[in-house]
Amino acid sequence: MSLQRIDKILSSQNIATRSEVKALIRKGLVKANNLTVLKPDEKFDPEKTDITVNGTRLEYKKYLYIMMNKPSGVLSASRDRREKTVIDLLPQNMQREGLFPAGRLDKDTEGFILITDDGEFAHKMLSPKSHVYKLYEAKCDRELTAEDVKHFSEGITMGEISFLPAEMKLTGKNTALVEICEGKFHQIKKMFQSIGAEVIHLKRLRIGEVFLDTSLSFGEYKELKNDEIEKILSQKHGI
Ligand code: URA
């Protein structure tokens, strides 16, 4: 990690704005390795320096990885002028600049959305080459059959669009689990359309090997631990 200005370090961690950091420094409230920081342009390695602000130790995080249980009616976007986004659901102190949802769930889809500011990680997770499987629970407007399961397992072509073979497991008369490793626009809904069924409820339950934490209510979130972040990129699959 390279050296960074202290005002940049603290503002990147949402501790204070750059001008607020200047004021804190003027008051002698910012310390690095127990020495009072004198100027906002002093540089430190944030991963190796013990930084405190008004006596509270900074827990530096280069990137955030957040699991949110997205409710229906909220956009998977960073910002929107008219509608509420998943970022708006985070408390102010978590709304770090650069956060975005990695991948899209439709406005009416619920469940696991990953929010991060690590662009490289998001790219890896979303690239079809990475074969990161996502598990969905779908409820349809008609009864599902073994024939439908077979149809999904053979791959689907709808005019110009094609979808790779996908595993479907029936869980009730008109409910099923479906696992896909692509992330095409409205993919699950279109796959069901191809068998003449309409999805009336859709929820994402898992990304890679990480399941949505069932203790999270709609709109609630938690930060992922290092081992979970790795497991997101797992290629393991199977329902
Ligand atoms: N497939 C869909 O059709 N919608 C989603 O939100 C996610 C996958």
mmCIF file of C-alpha atoms and ligand atoms in Angstrom:
data_model
loop_
_atom_site.group_PDB
_atom_site.id
_atom_site.type_symbol
_atom_site.label_atom_id
_atom_site.label_comp_id
_atom_site.label_asym_id
_atom_site.label_seq_id
_atom_site.Cartn_x
_atom_site.Cartn_y
_atom_site.Cartn_z
ATOM 1 C CA MET A 1 0.000 0.000 0.000
ATOM 2 C CA SER A 2 1.323 3.407 -0.912
ATOM 3 C CA LEU A 3 1.482 6.423 1.298
ATOM 4 C CA GLN A 4 -1.612 8.594 1.343
ATOM 5 C CA ARG A 5 -2.440 12.011 2.730
ATOM 6 C CA ILE A 6 -4.092 11.815 6.135
ATOM 7 C CA ASP A 7 -7.046 13.966 5.008
ATOM 8 C CA LYS A 8 -7.627 11.560 2.116
ATOM 9 C CA ILE A 9 -7.367 8.510 4.371
ATOM 10 C CA LEU A 10 -9.904 9.826 6.856
ATOM 11 C CA SER A 11 -12.353 11.110 4.268
ATOM 12 C CA SER A 12 -12.153 7.822 2.322
ATOM 13 C CA GLN A 13 -13.224 6.015 5.503
ATOM 14 C CA ASN A 14 -16.176 8.364 5.983
ATOM 15 C CA ILE A 15 -14.728 9.662 9.242
ATOM 16 C CA ALA A 16 -15.027 13.296 8.171
ATOM 17 C CA THR A 17 -14.936 15.452 5.070
ATOM 18 C CA ARG A 18 -11.567 16.816 4.030
ATOM 19 C CA SER A 19 -12.356 20.230 5.498
ATOM 20 C CA GLU A 20 -13.547 18.649 8.739
ATOM 21 C CA VAL A 21 -10.295 16.672 8.884
ATOM 22 C CA LYS A 22 -8.369 19.941 8.624
ATOM 23 C CA ALA A 23 -10.272 21.288 11.624
ATOM 24 C CA LEU A 24 -9.639 18.106 13.615
ATOM 25 C CA ILE A 25 -5.924 18.369 12.856
ATOM 26 C CA ARG A 26 -5.872 22.028 13.878
ATOM 27 C CA LYS A 27 -7.329 21.015 17.220
ATOM 28 C CA GLY A 28 -4.622 18.358 17.592
ATOM 29 C CA LEU A 29 -7.168 15.511 17.629
ATOM 30 C CA VAL A 30 -5.588 13.322 14.952
ATOM 31 C CA LYS A 31 -2.664 11.081 15.904
ATOM 32 C CA ALA A 32 -0.556 8.689 13.875
ATOM 33 C CA ASN A 33 1.487 6.143 15.813
ATOM 34 C CA ASN A 34 0.806 8.228 18.912
ATOM 35 C CA LEU A 35 2.248 11.430 17.457
ATOM 36 C CA THR A 36 -0.026 14.390 16.789
ATOM 37 C CA VAL A 37 -0.501 15.001 13.069
ATOM 38 C CA LEU A 38 0.318 18.611 12.239
ATOM 39 C CA LYS A 39 -0.750 19.010 8.620
ATOM 40 C CA PRO A 40 -3.501 17.504 6.417
ATOM 41 C CA ASP A 41 -0.970 16.654 3.704
ATOM 42 C CA GLU A 42 1.179 14.457 5.957
ATOM 43 C CA LYS A 43 1.377 10.995 4.411
ATOM 44 C CA PHE A 44 1.007 7.586 6.023
ATOM 45 C CA ASP A 45 0.465 3.992 5.017
ATOM 46 C CA PRO A 46 -3.121 3.480 6.244
ATOM 47 C CA GLU A 47 -2.649 -0.273 6.524
ATOM 48 C CA LYS A 48 0.415 0.010 8.748
ATOM 49 C CA THR A 49 -0.230 3.141 10.788
ATOM 50 C CA ASP A 50 -2.093 3.314 14.054
ATOM 51 C CA ILE A 51 -4.350 6.315 13.427
ATOM 52 C CA THR A 52 -6.648 7.736 16.079
ATOM 53 C CA VAL A 53 -9.212 10.521 15.877
ATOM 54 C CA ASN A 54 -10.140 12.070 19.175
ATOM 55 C CA GLY A 55 -8.826 8.936 20.880
ATOM 56 C CA THR A 56 -10.800 6.471 18.729
ATOM 57 C CA ARG A 57 -8.703 4.066 16.664
ATOM 58 C CA LEU A 58 -9.396 4.036 12.925
ATOM 59 C CA GLU A 59 -10.255 0.600 11.582
ATOM 60 C CA TYR A 60 -9.018 1.115 8.033
ATOM 61 C CA LYS A 61 -10.808 -0.807 5.320
ATOM 62 C CA LYS A 62 -9.514 -0.447 1.803
ATOM 63 C CA TYR A 63 -12.774 -1.772 0.396
ATOM 64 C CA LEU A 64 -16.206 -2.588 1.764
ATOM 65 C CA TYR A 65 -18.115 -5.772 0.905
ATOM 66 C CA ILE A 66 -21.704 -5.593 2.075
ATOM 67 C CA MET A 67 -24.443 -8.215 1.897
ATOM 68 C CA MET A 68 -27.882 -6.611 1.813
ATOM 69 C CA ASN A 69 -31.289 -8.241 1.811
ATOM 70 C CA LYS A 70 -32.809 -6.097 -0.921
ATOM 71 C CA PRO A 71 -36.502 -5.405 -0.542
ATOM 72 C CA SER A 72 -38.841 -5.203 -3.511
ATOM 73 C CA GLY A 73 -39.459 -1.643 -4.739
ATOM 74 C CA VAL A 74 -35.851 -0.462 -4.426
ATOM 75 C CA LEU A 75 -33.450 0.051 -7.334
ATOM 76 C CA SER A 76 -30.124 -1.765 -7.696
ATOM 77 C CA ALA A 77 -28.248 1.427 -8.504
ATOM 78 C CA SER A 78 -25.893 3.808 -6.738
ATOM 79 C CA ARG A 79 -28.050 6.890 -7.039
ATOM 80 C CA ASP A 80 -31.351 7.817 -8.613
ATOM 81 C CA ARG A 81 -33.020 11.201 -8.735
ATOM 82 C CA ARG A 82 -36.503 9.888 -8.126
ATOM 83 C CA GLU A 83 -36.359 6.443 -6.617
ATOM 84 C CA LYS A 84 -34.799 4.863 -3.585
ATOM 85 C CA THR A 85 -31.674 2.788 -4.225
ATOM 86 C CA VAL A 86 -29.939 0.072 -2.238
ATOM 87 C CA ILE A 87 -27.210 2.606 -1.348
ATOM 88 C CA ASP A 88 -29.863 4.931 0.130
ATOM 89 C CA LEU A 89 -30.810 2.098 2.503
ATOM 90 C CA LEU A 90 -27.352 2.123 4.097
ATOM 91 C CA PRO A 91 -26.892 4.330 7.151
ATOM 92 C CA GLN A 92 -25.080 7.589 6.452
ATOM 93 C CA ASN A 93 -21.850 6.435 8.098
ATOM 94 C CA MET A 94 -21.658 3.467 5.682
ATOM 95 C CA GLN A 95 -22.342 5.462 2.523
ATOM 96 C CA ARG A 96 -18.758 5.650 1.384
ATOM 97 C CA GLU A 97 -18.060 7.275 -1.962
ATOM 98 C CA GLY A 98 -17.684 4.772 -4.782
ATOM 99 C CA LEU A 99 -20.043 2.127 -3.403
ATOM 100 C CA PHE A 100 -22.219 0.399 -5.981
ATOM 101 C CA PRO A 101 -24.282 -2.777 -6.228
ATOM 102 C CA ALA A 102 -22.296 -5.505 -7.988
ATOM 103 C CA GLY A 103 -24.875 -6.725 -10.464
ATOM 104 C CA ARG A 104 -28.513 -5.911 -10.803
ATOM 105 C CA LEU A 105 -31.637 -7.298 -9.284
ATOM 106 C CA ASP A 106 -34.874 -6.041 -10.817
ATOM 107 C CA LYS A 107 -36.831 -3.501 -8.811
ATOM 108 C CA ASP A 108 -39.333 -6.180 -7.775
ATOM 109 C CA THR A 109 -36.682 -8.834 -6.997
ATOM 110 C CA GLU A 110 -35.670 -9.413 -3.390
ATOM 111 C CA GLY A 111 -32.702 -10.935 -1.685
ATOM 112 C CA PHE A 112 -28.932 -10.978 -1.734
ATOM 113 C CA ILE A 113 -27.326 -7.953 -3.329
ATOM 114 C CA LEU A 114 -23.611 -7.372 -2.891
ATOM 115 C CA ILE A 115 -22.546 -3.759 -2.444
ATOM 116 C CA THR A 116 -18.881 -2.890 -2.747
ATOM 117 C CA ASP A 117 -16.397 -0.236 -3.853
ATOM 118 C CA ASP A 118 -13.960 -2.836 -5.190
ATOM 119 C CA GLY A 119 -14.416 -2.613 -8.955
ATOM 120 C CA GLU A 120 -11.989 -5.412 -9.748
ATOM 121 C CA PHE A 121 -13.793 -7.798 -7.403
ATOM 122 C CA ALA A 122 -17.193 -6.880 -8.870
ATOM 123 C CA HIS A 123 -15.868 -7.464 -12.372
ATOM 124 C CA LYS A 124 -14.614 -10.921 -11.390
ATOM 125 C CA MET A 125 -17.908 -11.793 -9.749
ATOM 126 C CA LEU A 126 -19.968 -10.681 -12.722
ATOM 127 C CA SER A 127 -17.860 -11.957 -15.595
ATOM 128 C CA PRO A 128 -19.494 -15.008 -17.198
ATOM 129 C CA LYS A 129 -15.964 -16.430 -17.505
ATOM 130 C CA SER A 130 -15.730 -16.609 -13.707
ATOM 131 C CA HIS A 131 -18.615 -19.106 -13.478
ATOM 132 C CA VAL A 132 -19.941 -17.697 -10.223
ATOM 133 C CA TYR A 133 -23.312 -19.350 -9.723
ATOM 134 C CA LYS A 134 -26.270 -17.492 -8.250
ATOM 135 C CA LEU A 135 -29.229 -19.280 -6.713
ATOM 136 C CA TYR A 136 -32.759 -17.906 -7.010
ATOM 137 C CA GLU A 137 -36.094 -18.908 -5.572
ATOM 138 C CA ALA A 138 -38.901 -18.311 -8.041
ATOM 139 C CA LYS A 139 -42.651 -18.503 -7.697
ATOM 140 C CA CYS A 140 -44.623 -18.805 -10.905
ATOM 141 C CA ASP A 141 -48.178 -18.302 -12.047
ATOM 142 C CA ARG A 142 -48.577 -21.931 -13.031
ATOM 143 C CA GLU A 143 -47.672 -25.404 -11.855
ATOM 144 C CA LEU A 144 -44.132 -26.452 -12.731
ATOM 145 C CA THR A 145 -43.289 -29.901 -14.055
ATOM 146 C CA ALA A 146 -40.407 -32.313 -14.619
ATOM 147 C CA GLU A 147 -40.643 -31.296 -18.272
ATOM 148 C CA ASP A 148 -39.805 -27.694 -17.279
ATOM 149 C CA VAL A 149 -36.787 -28.925 -15.295
ATOM 150 C CA LYS A 150 -35.597 -30.784 -18.389
ATOM 151 C CA HIS A 151 -36.127 -27.714 -20.576
ATOM 152 C CA PHE A 152 -33.931 -25.570 -18.286
ATOM 153 C CA SER A 153 -31.232 -28.266 -18.158
ATOM 154 C CA GLU A 154 -30.918 -28.272 -21.942
ATOM 155 C CA GLY A 155 -30.217 -24.557 -22.303
ATOM 156 C CA ILE A 156 -32.673 -22.093 -23.802
ATOM 157 C CA THR A 157 -32.688 -20.094 -26.989
ATOM 158 C CA MET A 158 -35.191 -17.259 -27.382
ATOM 159 C CA GLY A 159 -34.660 -15.570 -30.741
ATOM 160 C CA GLU A 160 -31.345 -13.763 -30.489
ATOM 161 C CA ILE A 161 -30.786 -14.599 -26.824
ATOM 162 C CA SER A 162 -29.532 -17.866 -25.440
ATOM 163 C CA PHE A 163 -29.096 -19.088 -21.898
ATOM 164 C CA LEU A 164 -26.725 -21.813 -20.743
ATOM 165 C CA PRO A 165 -28.132 -25.019 -19.246
ATOM 166 C CA ALA A 166 -29.405 -24.309 -15.745
ATOM 167 C CA GLU A 167 -30.330 -26.528 -12.828
ATOM 168 C CA MET A 168 -33.887 -26.222 -11.571
ATOM 169 C CA LYS A 169 -35.278 -28.010 -8.527
ATOM 170 C CA LEU A 170 -38.992 -28.007 -7.850
ATOM 171 C CA THR A 171 -39.805 -27.049 -4.266
ATOM 172 C CA GLY A 172 -43.594 -26.774 -4.435
ATOM 173 C CA LYS A 173 -46.460 -26.779 -6.916
ATOM 174 C CA ASN A 174 -45.417 -23.495 -8.508
ATOM 175 C CA THR A 175 -42.087 -22.763 -6.803
ATOM 176 C CA ALA A 176 -38.556 -23.732 -7.763
ATOM 177 C CA LEU A 177 -34.904 -23.082 -7.067
ATOM 178 C CA VAL A 178 -32.883 -22.119 -10.128
ATOM 179 C CA GLU A 179 -29.137 -21.752 -10.390
ATOM 180 C CA ILE A 180 -27.477 -19.690 -13.133
ATOM 181 C CA CYS A 181 -23.947 -18.475 -13.720
ATOM 182 C CA GLU A 182 -24.740 -15.761 -16.259
ATOM 183 C CA GLY A 183 -26.416 -12.513 -15.377
ATOM 184 C CA LYS A 184 -28.315 -11.522 -18.487
ATOM 185 C CA PHE A 185 -31.024 -8.886 -18.322
ATOM 186 C CA HIS A 186 -34.167 -10.323 -16.678
ATOM 187 C CA GLN A 187 -32.603 -13.742 -17.167
ATOM 188 C CA ILE A 188 -34.700 -15.816 -14.780
ATOM 189 C CA LYS A 189 -37.945 -14.155 -15.852
ATOM 190 C CA LYS A 190 -37.100 -14.736 -19.507
ATOM 191 C CA MET A 191 -36.167 -18.359 -18.903
ATOM 192 C CA PHE A 192 -39.572 -18.921 -17.328
ATOM 193 C CA GLN A 193 -41.248 -16.994 -20.142
ATOM 194 C CA SER A 194 -39.701 -19.515 -22.542
ATOM 195 C CA ILE A 195 -41.777 -22.239 -20.848
ATOM 196 C CA GLY A 196 -44.921 -20.104 -20.828
ATOM 197 C CA ALA A 197 -44.720 -19.234 -17.127
ATOM 198 C CA GLU A 198 -44.625 -15.852 -15.465
ATOM 199 C CA VAL A 199 -42.464 -15.247 -12.402
ATOM 200 C CA ILE A 200 -44.601 -13.613 -9.744
ATOM 201 C CA HIS A 201 -41.989 -13.562 -6.989
ATOM 202 C CA LEU A 202 -38.205 -13.740 -7.241
ATOM 203 C CA LYS A 203 -35.564 -13.788 -4.557
ATOM 204 C CA ARG A 204 -31.793 -14.332 -4.760
ATOM 205 C CA LEU A 205 -30.623 -16.694 -2.060
ATOM 206 C CA ARG A 206 -26.948 -17.284 -2.760
ATOM 207 C CA ILE A 207 -23.946 -15.904 -4.658
ATOM 208 C CA GLY A 208 -21.039 -18.324 -5.116
ATOM 209 C CA GLU A 209 -20.977 -20.288 -1.888
ATOM 210 C CA VAL A 210 -22.401 -17.531 0.295
ATOM 211 C CA PHE A 211 -26.049 -17.720 1.320
ATOM 212 C CA LEU A 212 -28.141 -14.689 2.184
ATOM 213 C CA ASP A 213 -28.080 -14.392 5.968
ATOM 214 C CA THR A 214 -31.630 -15.290 6.965
ATOM 215 C CA SER A 215 -31.403 -13.084 10.066
ATOM 216 C CA LEU A 216 -31.317 -9.989 7.830
ATOM 217 C CA SER A 217 -34.715 -8.346 7.436
ATOM 218 C CA PHE A 218 -35.472 -6.486 4.214
ATOM 219 C CA GLY A 219 -33.140 -3.507 3.841
ATOM 220 C CA GLU A 220 -30.752 -4.787 6.507
ATOM 221 C CA TYR A 221 -27.122 -5.450 5.722
ATOM 222 C CA LYS A 222 -23.945 -6.916 7.126
ATOM 223 C CA GLU A 223 -20.293 -6.668 6.159
ATOM 224 C CA LEU A 224 -18.819 -9.851 4.735
ATOM 225 C CA LYS A 225 -15.851 -11.459 6.451
ATOM 226 C CA ASN A 226 -12.665 -12.252 4.502
ATOM 227 C CA ASP A 227 -13.500 -15.948 4.091
ATOM 228 C CA GLU A 228 -16.981 -15.061 2.808
ATOM 229 C CA ILE A 229 -15.533 -12.595 0.298
ATOM 230 C CA GLU A 230 -13.405 -15.424 -1.107
ATOM 231 C CA LYS A 231 -16.363 -17.806 -1.163
ATOM 232 C CA ILE A 232 -18.389 -15.354 -3.253
ATOM 233 C CA LEU A 233 -16.019 -16.088 -6.137
ATOM 234 C CA SER A 234 -16.258 -19.868 -5.719
ATOM 235 C CA GLN A 235 -17.211 -21.813 -8.836
ATOM 236 C CA LYS A 236 -18.878 -24.572 -6.816
ATOM 237 C CA HIS A 237 -22.459 -25.196 -7.760
ATOM 238 C CA GLY A 238 -25.344 -27.583 -7.438
ATOM 239 C CA ILE A 239 -28.643 -27.222 -5.634
HETATM 240 N N1 URA B 1 -33.268 -12.619 -13.213
HETATM 241 C C1 URA B 1 -34.340 -11.797 -13.330
HETATM 242 O O1 URA B 1 -35.191 -11.980 -14.190
HETATM 243 N N2 URA B 1 -34.440 -10.765 -12.482
HETATM 244 C C2 URA B 1 -33.549 -10.533 -11.500
HETATM 245 O O2 URA B 1 -33.718 -9.577 -10.738
HETATM 246 C C3 URA B 1 -32.460 -11.392 -11.395
HETATM 247 C C4 URA B 1 -32.332 -12.440 -12.255
#
